[in-house]
Coordinates of C-alpha atoms and ligand atoms in Angstrom, one line a residue:
M16 CA 3.4 -11.3 -20.9
T17 CA 2.8 -12.3 -24.4
C18 CA 3.8 -15.7 -25.7
Q19 CA 3.6 -17.5 -29.0
S20 CA 0.1 -18.4 -30.1
K21 CA -1.3 -21.8 -29.0
V22 CA -3.5 -24.1 -31.0
A23 CA -7.0 -24.9 -29.6
V24 CA -6.6 -27.3 -26.6
S25 CA -10.2 -28.1 -25.9
P26 CA -11.3 -30.6 -28.6
K27 CA -14.9 -29.9 -27.5
V28 CA -14.8 -26.5 -29.2
T29 CA -16.0 -27.7 -32.5
S30 CA -17.4 -25.5 -35.4
S31 CA -20.9 -26.5 -34.4
F32 CA -20.2 -25.3 -30.8
V33 CA -19.0 -22.0 -32.2
Q34 CA -22.2 -21.7 -34.3
D35 CA -24.3 -22.4 -31.2
V36 CA -22.4 -19.6 -29.3
Q37 CA -23.0 -17.3 -32.2
A38 CA -26.7 -18.1 -32.1
I39 CA -26.9 -17.0 -28.5
V40 CA -24.8 -13.8 -28.4
G41 CA -24.8 -12.8 -32.1
K42 CA -22.1 -13.4 -34.7
S43 CA -20.4 -10.0 -34.0
N44 CA -20.0 -11.0 -30.3
V45 CA -17.9 -14.1 -31.0
S46 CA -14.3 -14.3 -32.0
T47 CA -11.8 -17.1 -32.7
A48 CA -9.2 -14.6 -34.1
D49 CA -5.7 -15.1 -32.8
A50 CA -5.3 -11.5 -31.6
V51 CA -8.6 -11.5 -29.6
R52 CA -7.8 -14.9 -28.0
Q53 CA -4.2 -13.8 -27.1
Q54 CA -5.6 -10.6 -25.6
H55 CA -8.0 -12.6 -23.4
G56 CA -5.4 -15.2 -22.4
H57 CA -3.6 -13.1 -19.8
D58 CA -3.9 -10.4 -17.2
E59 CA -1.3 -8.0 -15.8
S60 CA 0.6 -10.8 -14.0
Y61 CA 3.8 -12.6 -14.8
H62 CA 2.0 -15.8 -15.9
S63 CA 2.4 -16.9 -19.5
T64 CA -0.4 -16.2 -21.9
E65 CA -2.9 -19.1 -22.3
P66 CA -5.4 -18.2 -24.9
P67 CA -8.9 -19.6 -24.9
D68 CA -10.2 -21.3 -28.0
I69 CA -13.0 -18.9 -28.4
V70 CA -14.0 -15.5 -26.9
A71 CA -17.7 -14.5 -26.5
F72 CA -18.9 -11.1 -25.4
A73 CA -22.1 -11.2 -23.4
E74 CA -24.6 -8.3 -23.5
S75 CA -27.2 -9.6 -21.0
V76 CA -27.6 -12.0 -18.1
D77 CA -29.6 -14.2 -20.5
H78 CA -26.6 -14.4 -22.8
V79 CA -24.5 -15.4 -19.9
S80 CA -27.0 -18.0 -18.7
Q81 CA -27.4 -19.6 -22.1
V82 CA -23.6 -19.7 -22.8
A83 CA -23.1 -21.3 -19.4
R84 CA -25.7 -24.0 -20.1
L85 CA -24.1 -24.7 -23.5
C86 CA -20.6 -25.0 -22.0
N87 CA -21.9 -27.2 -19.2
Y88 CA -23.7 -29.5 -21.7
H89 CA -20.5 -29.9 -23.8
G90 CA -18.1 -29.9 -20.8
V91 CA -16.3 -26.8 -22.3
P92 CA -14.2 -24.7 -19.8
L93 CA -15.8 -21.4 -19.1
I94 CA -13.6 -18.5 -18.0
P95 CA -15.2 -15.2 -16.9
F96 CA -13.3 -12.1 -18.1
G97 CA -13.8 -8.7 -16.5
S98 CA -11.2 -6.1 -17.4
G99 CA -8.1 -8.3 -17.2
T100 CA -6.3 -6.3 -14.5
G101 CA -5.8 -9.3 -12.2
L102 CA -2.3 -10.1 -10.8
E103 CA -2.5 -13.9 -10.4
G104 CA -3.3 -15.3 -13.9
G105 CA -7.0 -15.7 -13.1
V106 CA -8.2 -15.3 -16.7
N107 CA -5.5 -17.4 -18.3
A108 CA -7.3 -20.3 -20.1
V109 CA -5.0 -23.0 -18.9
Q110 CA -7.3 -25.7 -20.3
G111 CA -8.5 -23.8 -23.3
G112 CA -12.3 -23.3 -23.6
L113 CA -14.5 -20.3 -23.9
C114 CA -13.6 -16.9 -22.4
L115 CA -16.8 -15.0 -21.6
D116 CA -16.0 -11.3 -21.6
V117 CA -18.7 -9.5 -19.6
S118 CA -17.3 -6.0 -20.0
K119 CA -20.1 -4.9 -22.5
M120 CA -22.7 -5.1 -19.7
K121 CA -22.0 -1.5 -18.5
N122 CA -25.3 -0.3 -17.0
I123 CA -25.5 1.3 -13.6
L124 CA -28.9 -0.1 -12.8
S125 CA -29.8 1.9 -9.7
V126 CA -28.4 4.4 -7.1
N127 CA -30.3 4.7 -3.9
A128 CA -28.7 7.8 -2.5
E129 CA -30.7 7.8 0.8
D130 CA -29.8 4.2 1.4
F131 CA -26.1 4.5 0.4
D132 CA -26.2 1.7 -2.1
C133 CA -26.2 1.0 -5.9
S134 CA -26.5 -1.9 -8.3
V135 CA -24.2 -2.3 -11.3
E136 CA -23.9 -4.8 -14.2
S137 CA -20.7 -6.8 -14.6
G138 CA -18.9 -4.5 -16.9
V139 CA -19.1 -1.3 -14.8
T140 CA -15.7 -0.2 -13.6
R141 CA -14.7 1.6 -10.5
V142 CA -13.9 4.8 -12.2
Q143 CA -17.1 4.7 -14.3
L144 CA -19.2 4.3 -11.1
N145 CA -17.4 7.1 -9.3
N146 CA -17.7 9.5 -12.2
Y147 CA -21.4 8.7 -12.3
L148 CA -21.8 9.3 -8.6
R149 CA -20.0 12.6 -8.5
D150 CA -23.1 14.8 -8.3
T151 CA -24.8 12.7 -5.7
G152 CA -22.2 13.4 -2.9
L153 CA -21.5 9.6 -2.7
W154 CA -18.6 7.4 -3.8
F155 CA -17.5 3.8 -3.8
P156 CA -14.2 3.8 -1.9
I157 CA -12.6 0.5 -2.6
D158 CA -9.6 1.4 -4.7
P159 CA -7.2 -1.2 -6.1
G160 CA -5.5 1.5 -8.3
A161 CA -6.4 -0.2 -11.5
D162 CA -9.7 0.6 -13.2
A163 CA -11.0 -2.9 -12.6
S164 CA -14.6 -4.0 -13.2
L165 CA -16.5 -4.0 -9.9
C166 CA -17.7 -7.6 -10.5
G167 CA -14.1 -8.6 -11.2
M168 CA -13.2 -6.9 -7.9
C169 CA -15.9 -9.0 -6.2
A170 CA -14.5 -12.1 -7.9
T171 CA -11.0 -11.5 -6.5
S172 CA -12.1 -9.9 -3.2
A173 CA -10.1 -6.8 -4.0
S174 CA -9.2 -4.0 -1.7
G175 CA -6.3 -1.6 -1.9
T176 CA -5.4 1.7 -0.3
N177 CA -8.7 2.7 1.3
A178 CA -9.4 -0.7 3.1
V179 CA -8.0 0.5 6.4
R180 CA -11.1 2.8 6.7
Y181 CA -13.7 1.3 4.4
G182 CA -13.0 -2.4 4.4
T183 CA -12.5 -4.7 1.4
M184 CA -15.0 -6.0 -1.2
R185 CA -16.2 -8.5 1.4
E186 CA -17.6 -5.7 3.7
N187 CA -19.0 -3.7 0.8
V188 CA -21.1 -6.1 -1.3
M189 CA -24.7 -6.6 -0.2
N190 CA -26.0 -8.9 -2.9
L191 CA -24.8 -10.6 -6.1
E192 CA -26.6 -11.9 -9.1
V193 CA -24.7 -15.0 -10.2
V194 CA -25.1 -17.3 -13.2
L195 CA -24.2 -20.9 -12.1
A196 CA -22.4 -23.4 -14.3
D197 CA -25.7 -25.0 -15.4
G198 CA -27.2 -21.6 -16.4
R199 CA -29.3 -21.1 -13.3
V200 CA -29.5 -17.5 -12.1
I201 CA -29.5 -16.8 -8.4
N202 CA -29.4 -13.7 -6.2
T203 CA -27.2 -14.5 -3.2
A204 CA -29.2 -12.4 -0.7
G205 CA -32.6 -12.8 -2.5
A206 CA -33.9 -10.8 -5.5
G207 CA -33.9 -7.1 -4.8
R208 CA -32.6 -7.3 -1.2
R209 CA -30.2 -4.5 -0.3
T210 CA -30.0 -4.3 3.5
K211 CA -27.0 -3.3 5.6
K212 CA -27.7 -6.3 7.8
T213 CA -29.1 -9.8 7.4
S214 CA -29.1 -13.0 9.5
A215 CA -31.1 -14.9 6.9
G216 CA -29.4 -18.2 6.3
Y217 CA -25.9 -18.9 4.9
N218 CA -23.8 -16.0 3.6
L219 CA -23.9 -16.9 -0.1
T220 CA -22.7 -13.4 -1.1
N221 CA -19.4 -13.9 0.6
L222 CA -19.1 -17.4 -0.8
F223 CA -18.9 -15.8 -4.3
V224 CA -16.7 -12.9 -3.2
G225 CA -13.1 -14.2 -3.8
S226 CA -14.3 -17.2 -5.8
E227 CA -12.2 -16.1 -8.8
G228 CA -14.7 -17.3 -11.4
T229 CA -14.6 -20.9 -10.2
L230 CA -18.2 -21.0 -8.9
G231 CA -20.2 -18.9 -11.3
I232 CA -20.3 -15.7 -13.3
I233 CA -21.3 -12.5 -11.4
T234 CA -23.6 -10.5 -13.5
K235 CA -24.8 -7.9 -11.1
A236 CA -23.5 -6.5 -7.8
T237 CA -25.3 -4.4 -5.2
L238 CA -22.7 -2.3 -3.4
R239 CA -22.5 -0.1 -0.4
L240 CA -21.6 3.6 -0.9
Q241 CA -20.1 6.2 1.3
G242 CA -20.5 10.0 1.6
I243 CA -17.7 12.0 0.0
P244 CA -15.8 13.4 2.9
E245 CA -16.1 17.2 3.5
A246 CA -12.3 17.5 3.7
T247 CA -9.3 15.4 2.7
I248 CA -5.7 15.9 3.7
S249 CA -2.7 13.8 2.6
A250 CA 0.7 13.7 4.2
T251 CA 4.0 12.0 3.8
C252 CA 6.8 11.4 6.3
H253 CA 9.9 9.2 6.5
F254 CA 11.5 7.0 9.1
P255 CA 14.9 5.5 10.0
D256 CA 13.5 2.0 9.6
V257 CA 10.5 -0.2 9.0
Q258 CA 9.9 -0.9 12.7
S259 CA 9.4 2.8 13.5
A260 CA 7.0 3.2 10.6
V261 CA 4.9 0.2 11.7
D262 CA 5.0 1.3 15.3
T263 CA 3.6 4.7 14.3
T264 CA 0.8 3.0 12.3
V265 CA -0.2 0.8 15.2
Q266 CA -0.3 3.8 17.6
V267 CA -2.3 5.9 15.1
L268 CA -4.9 3.1 14.9
Q269 CA -4.8 2.5 18.7
C270 CA -5.7 6.2 19.1
G271 CA -8.9 5.5 17.2
I272 CA -8.0 8.0 14.4
P273 CA -10.2 7.0 11.5
M274 CA -7.4 7.0 8.8
A275 CA -8.6 6.5 5.3
R276 CA -5.2 5.4 4.0
I277 CA -1.9 4.5 5.6
E278 CA 0.6 3.2 3.0
F279 CA 4.2 2.1 3.5
L280 CA 6.8 2.5 0.8
D281 CA 10.4 1.3 1.3
E282 CA 13.4 3.4 0.1
V283 CA 13.6 1.4 -3.2
S284 CA 9.9 2.2 -4.0
I285 CA 10.4 5.9 -3.1
D286 CA 13.3 6.1 -5.4
A287 CA 11.3 4.5 -8.2
C288 CA 8.4 6.9 -7.5
N289 CA 10.7 9.9 -7.5
K290 CA 12.1 8.9 -10.9
F291 CA 8.9 7.8 -12.6
S292 CA 6.3 10.2 -11.1
H293 CA 8.6 13.2 -10.7
L294 CA 8.4 13.5 -6.9
D295 CA 11.2 14.7 -4.6
L296 CA 10.7 12.6 -1.5
K297 CA 13.6 11.7 0.7
V298 CA 14.8 8.2 -0.2
A299 CA 13.9 6.4 3.0
P300 CA 11.2 4.1 4.4
S301 CA 8.1 6.3 4.3
L302 CA 4.4 6.5 5.2
F303 CA 1.7 8.1 3.0
F304 CA -1.4 9.1 5.0
E305 CA -4.8 10.3 4.0
F306 CA -7.4 11.7 6.4
H307 CA -11.1 12.0 5.5
G308 CA -13.6 13.9 7.6
A309 CA -15.0 17.2 8.7
E310 CA -12.5 20.1 8.4
A311 CA -12.5 20.9 12.2
G312 CA -11.9 17.3 13.2
L313 CA -9.1 16.7 10.7
E314 CA -6.9 19.4 12.1
N315 CA -6.9 17.7 15.5
Q316 CA -6.3 14.2 14.0
T317 CA -3.3 15.4 11.9
K318 CA -1.8 17.0 14.9
V319 CA -2.0 13.7 16.9
V320 CA -0.5 11.8 14.0
A321 CA 2.3 14.3 13.5
E322 CA 3.2 14.0 17.2
L323 CA 3.3 10.2 17.0
V324 CA 5.5 10.3 13.9
K325 CA 7.9 12.6 15.8
M326 CA 7.9 10.3 18.9
N327 CA 8.9 7.4 16.7
G328 CA 11.8 9.2 15.2
G329 CA 10.1 10.1 12.0
S330 CA 10.5 13.3 10.0
E331 CA 8.0 16.2 10.1
F332 CA 4.9 15.8 8.0
R333 CA 4.7 17.1 4.4
W334 CA 1.1 18.2 4.0
A335 CA -1.0 18.3 0.8
T336 CA -4.5 19.8 1.0
D337 CA -4.5 21.1 -2.5
V338 CA -6.4 18.6 -4.7
D339 CA -3.9 18.5 -7.5
E340 CA -1.0 17.9 -5.2
R341 CA -2.9 15.1 -3.4
N342 CA -3.9 13.5 -6.7
H343 CA -0.3 13.6 -7.9
L344 CA 0.8 11.8 -4.7
W345 CA -1.8 9.0 -4.9
K346 CA -1.3 8.7 -8.7
A347 CA 2.4 8.1 -8.0
R348 CA 1.5 5.5 -5.4
H349 CA -0.9 3.7 -7.8
E350 CA 1.7 3.9 -10.6
I351 CA 4.2 2.1 -8.5
L352 CA 3.9 -1.1 -10.6
W353 CA 5.1 0.8 -13.7
A354 CA 7.6 2.8 -11.7
C355 CA 9.2 -0.4 -10.5
M356 CA 9.3 -1.8 -14.0
A357 CA 11.1 1.3 -15.2
L358 CA 13.9 0.4 -12.7
K359 CA 14.8 -2.5 -15.0
P360 CA 13.9 -1.6 -18.6
G361 CA 12.2 -4.3 -20.6
S362 CA 11.2 -6.2 -17.5
K363 CA 7.8 -7.6 -16.6
P364 CA 6.1 -7.5 -13.2
Y365 CA 6.2 -10.4 -10.7
S366 CA 4.2 -9.3 -7.7
T367 CA 3.6 -10.8 -4.3
D368 CA 0.9 -10.1 -1.7
V369 CA 1.0 -11.4 1.8
C370 CA -1.0 -10.2 4.9
V371 CA -0.2 -10.8 8.5
P372 CA -1.6 -9.5 11.9
I373 CA -0.2 -6.0 12.0
S374 CA 2.1 -6.7 15.0
N375 CA 3.9 -9.3 12.9
L376 CA 4.5 -7.0 10.0
P377 CA 8.0 -5.7 10.9
Q378 CA 9.2 -9.3 11.2
V379 CA 8.0 -10.4 7.8
V380 CA 9.2 -7.2 6.2
V381 CA 12.7 -7.4 7.7
R382 CA 13.1 -11.2 6.9
T383 CA 11.9 -10.6 3.3
K384 CA 14.4 -7.7 2.9
Q385 CA 17.2 -10.0 4.1
M386 CA 16.2 -12.6 1.6
I387 CA 16.1 -10.0 -1.2
T388 CA 19.6 -8.7 -0.3
E389 CA 21.0 -12.2 0.0
A390 CA 19.6 -13.2 -3.4
G391 CA 21.0 -10.0 -5.0
I392 CA 17.7 -9.1 -6.7
I393 CA 15.7 -5.9 -7.0
G394 CA 12.6 -6.0 -4.8
P395 CA 10.8 -2.7 -3.9
M396 CA 8.2 -3.1 -1.2
V397 CA 4.9 -1.3 -0.7
G398 CA 2.3 -2.0 2.0
H399 CA -1.2 -1.3 2.9
V400 CA 0.4 -1.1 6.3
G401 CA -2.8 -0.3 8.3
D402 CA -4.1 -3.7 7.2
G403 CA -0.8 -5.7 7.7
N404 CA -0.8 -6.3 3.9
F405 CA 2.3 -5.8 1.8
H406 CA 3.7 -6.5 -1.6
V407 CA 7.2 -6.9 -3.1
F408 CA 7.4 -6.2 -6.7
F409 CA 10.1 -8.0 -8.7
P410 CA 10.9 -6.6 -12.2
V411 CA 12.1 -9.6 -14.1
H412 CA 13.2 -10.5 -17.7
Y413 CA 11.6 -13.8 -18.6
D414 CA 14.6 -15.1 -20.4
D415 CA 16.7 -14.6 -17.3
H416 CA 16.0 -18.0 -15.7
V417 CA 18.5 -17.6 -13.0
T418 CA 16.9 -14.4 -11.6
L419 CA 13.4 -15.8 -12.2
K420 CA 14.3 -18.9 -10.0
K421 CA 15.6 -16.6 -7.2
V422 CA 12.4 -14.5 -7.4
H423 CA 10.2 -17.6 -7.3
D424 CA 12.1 -18.8 -4.2
V425 CA 12.0 -15.5 -2.3
S426 CA 8.3 -15.1 -3.1
H427 CA 7.4 -18.6 -2.0
K428 CA 9.5 -18.2 1.2
M429 CA 7.8 -14.9 1.9
S430 CA 4.4 -16.6 1.8
L431 CA 5.6 -19.4 4.1
I432 CA 6.9 -16.8 6.6
A433 CA 3.5 -15.1 6.4
L434 CA 1.7 -18.4 7.1
E435 CA 4.1 -19.1 10.0
L436 CA 3.2 -15.7 11.5
N437 CA -0.6 -16.4 11.4
G438 CA -1.0 -14.6 8.1
T439 CA -2.3 -15.4 4.6
C440 CA -0.5 -15.9 1.3
T441 CA -2.8 -13.3 -0.3
G442 CA -4.4 -10.3 1.2
E443 CA -6.1 -9.1 -2.0
H444 CA -4.8 -10.5 -5.3
G445 CA -6.2 -14.1 -4.9
I446 CA -4.8 -17.6 -5.5
G447 CA -5.1 -17.8 -9.3
I448 CA -2.6 -20.2 -10.7
G449 CA 0.5 -19.7 -8.7
K450 CA -0.6 -20.0 -5.1
R451 CA -2.6 -23.2 -5.2
D452 CA -0.1 -25.2 -3.2
L453 CA 0.0 -22.4 -0.6
L454 CA -3.8 -22.5 -0.3
V455 CA -3.6 -26.1 0.9
Q456 CA -1.0 -25.1 3.5
E457 CA -3.0 -22.1 4.6
I458 CA -6.5 -23.7 5.0
G459 CA -5.4 -27.3 5.8
A460 CA -6.5 -30.5 4.0
E461 CA -9.9 -30.8 5.8
G462 CA -10.8 -27.2 5.1
L463 CA -9.8 -27.4 1.5
A464 CA -11.8 -30.6 1.1
V465 CA -14.9 -28.7 2.2
M466 CA -14.1 -26.0 -0.4
R467 CA -13.8 -28.7 -3.0
Q468 CA -17.2 -30.2 -2.0
L469 CA -18.8 -26.7 -2.4
K470 CA -17.2 -26.4 -5.8
D471 CA -18.4 -29.9 -6.9
T472 CA -21.9 -29.1 -5.7
L473 CA -22.1 -25.9 -7.7
D474 CA -20.1 -27.0 -10.7
P475 CA -20.2 -30.8 -10.8
K476 CA -18.6 -31.0 -14.3
G477 CA -15.8 -28.6 -13.2
I478 CA -16.2 -26.2 -16.2
M479 CA -15.9 -23.0 -14.2
N480 CA -12.4 -21.5 -14.6
P481 CA -10.6 -24.9 -14.2
G482 CA -7.0 -24.9 -12.9
K483 CA -7.5 -21.9 -10.7
V484 CA -7.7 -21.9 -6.8
F485 CA -7.6 -25.7 -6.8
F486 CA -5.3 -28.2 -8.6
Ligands
FDA27 C1 -1.4 -1.5 -11.4 C2 -2.3 -2.5 -10.6 C3 -2.5 -2.3 -9.3 C4 -3.3 -3.1 -8.6 C5 -4.0 -4.2 -9.2 C6 -3.8 -4.4 -10.6 C7 -3.0 -3.5 -11.3 C8 -2.8 -3.8 -12.8 N1 -4.8 -5.0 -8.4 C9 -5.4 -6.2 -9.0 C10 -6.8 -6.0 -9.8 O1 -7.1 -4.8 -10.0 C11 -7.8 -6.9 -9.2 O2 -7.5 -8.2 -9.1 C12 -9.2 -6.7 -9.9 O3 -10.1 -7.0 -8.8 C13 -9.6 -7.7 -11.0 O4 -10.7 -7.1 -11.7 P1 -10.9 -7.3 -13.3 O5 -12.2 -6.9 -13.7 O6 -9.7 -6.8 -14.0 O7 -10.8 -9.0 -13.3 P2 -10.1 -9.9 -14.3 O8 -10.7 -9.8 -15.6 O9 -8.6 -9.7 -14.3 O10 -10.4 -11.3 -13.6 C14 -9.9 -11.6 -12.4 C15 -10.5 -12.9 -11.9 O11 -11.9 -12.8 -11.6 C16 -12.7 -13.6 -12.5 N2 -13.8 -12.7 -12.9 C17 -13.7 -11.5 -13.5 N3 -15.0 -11.0 -13.7 C18 -15.8 -11.9 -13.2 C19 -17.2 -12.0 -13.1 N4 -18.0 -11.0 -13.5 N5 -17.8 -13.1 -12.5 C20 -17.0 -14.1 -12.0 N6 -15.6 -14.1 -12.1 C21 -15.1 -13.0 -12.7 C22 -11.8 -14.0 -13.6 O12 -12.2 -15.3 -14.1 C23 -10.4 -14.1 -12.9 O13 -10.3 -15.3 -12.2 C24 -5.0 -4.7 -7.1 N7 -5.9 -5.5 -6.4 C25 -6.2 -5.2 -5.1 O14 -7.0 -5.8 -4.5 N8 -5.4 -4.2 -4.5 C26 -4.5 -3.5 -5.1 O15 -3.9 -2.6 -4.5 C27 -4.3 -3.7 -6.5 N9 -3.5 -2.9 -7.2
PPY28 O1 -0.1 -1.2 -5.7 C1 -0.6 -2.2 -5.1 O2 -1.0 -2.0 -3.9 C2 -0.9 -3.5 -5.7 O3 -1.5 -4.3 -5.1 C3 -0.2 -3.7 -7.0 C4 1.3 -4.0 -6.8 C5 1.7 -5.2 -6.4 C6 3.0 -5.5 -6.1 C7 3.9 -4.5 -6.2 C8 3.5 -3.2 -6.6 C9 2.2 -3.0 -6.8
MN29 MN1 -2.2 -3.7 -3.1

């Protein structure tokens, strides 16, 4: 959402500070222009734009380290910026300061095909990496839909549609190079280490995964890769209600079928997809499946799933083995944000993201639906149902304060229900600005105090992305 321009809020960003930044990264890599500051003051979320005072583009880890040291010395807030696709206001410069855009560091540093791993710089995106890998027979499966930077995905602990089979960023990062607030550069698993397993000391890698730019700047990630499956089949089917869709999902997982994707879309989302992406699916609660594996095995797996769908009152499968048809289906699924916005022209997205143990999913979905109906608002639902993770997407007009208040209330209550049902207030988008109060409730005061101690140890002056994750 774009807002009116704001004047500099950090008095520490003086003209001599700007000159020092220019001396580090070069004049052409520094901007205080309004348009550039505005562009870096928001992501894809509903949070209002909060522009930084200055934007610097880093081209090397040395640039990042020197800029961090300078910001730390002057106490200037430092906000890492990947590709700005976040959904919780993570890059918004709520206290002004310097936005460090790391998207120019675009080198794929190594691919070790035999070891199924690779190392990338901070600006490498998911699509860039997968295009590069195409001829190797390998791919990086974590797919949040958006073409996010891989280090930004580490920073938010992203996942998406493939997590049911391949896990989230947490399970797929082996090592990170991180620049700390004072400019020190560390490798969380030790320089050059890229093993599948390690029992060596604390898991610093996963301390930085999900840290949302509040502990340091990730400048390099060593990631696990997978073999491109021999065969892929997609399928859709619909159900009379949510419970039968979730029951089917649980039974499929209990049968040990290694599903790559199991996505739930409610009838409102299906309607939006049909209109926006020109599909002709029945407007009903639906599951989208994707199977990955050897051709012979897949035939058997799809038969078992089709049987379970039938047993739970679902419709027959609609198959898609043709690559264009499959791509069209998943493109539609990934375009859901824009499809839902089109339900209410001129609206902006307000998204939610709770995750519960899968057996509690029907309860939270049904209670959320009830709240949406009672509030009289539009709220399509989509879920990474195999992981117990789901989203409601509220298209809102920001000058419609009445609807906005209703949306805030439903969204907050949804998170509270998830917490009550042993879940989390965010499965994959992070805490950012809007869920800081929920984090306290989720982790508890003592646990949060330990998080705070870790933050204070690594960033004693509190310059790293202030106002995010913590109050
Ligand atoms: C249409 C659509 C659909 C989806 C999503 C977005 C959109 C627009 N997302 C969310 C999004 O793609 C995700 O949060 C990305 O991981 C963010 O990566 P960016 O590079 O864009 O980080 P971005 O620049 O937005 O920054 C996000 C946060 O990470 C920090 N950061 C960025 N780069 C950093 C670095 N190098 N070092 C340290 N901190 C850094 C920032 O400071 C900020 O706090 C999502 N997500 C998901 O998990 N599952 C999903 O299904 C989807 N779906
Ligand atoms: O598509 C997804 O899975 C997302 O995480 C983005 C999103 C969030 C909320 C509603 C629709 C899409
Ligand atoms: Mn999602």
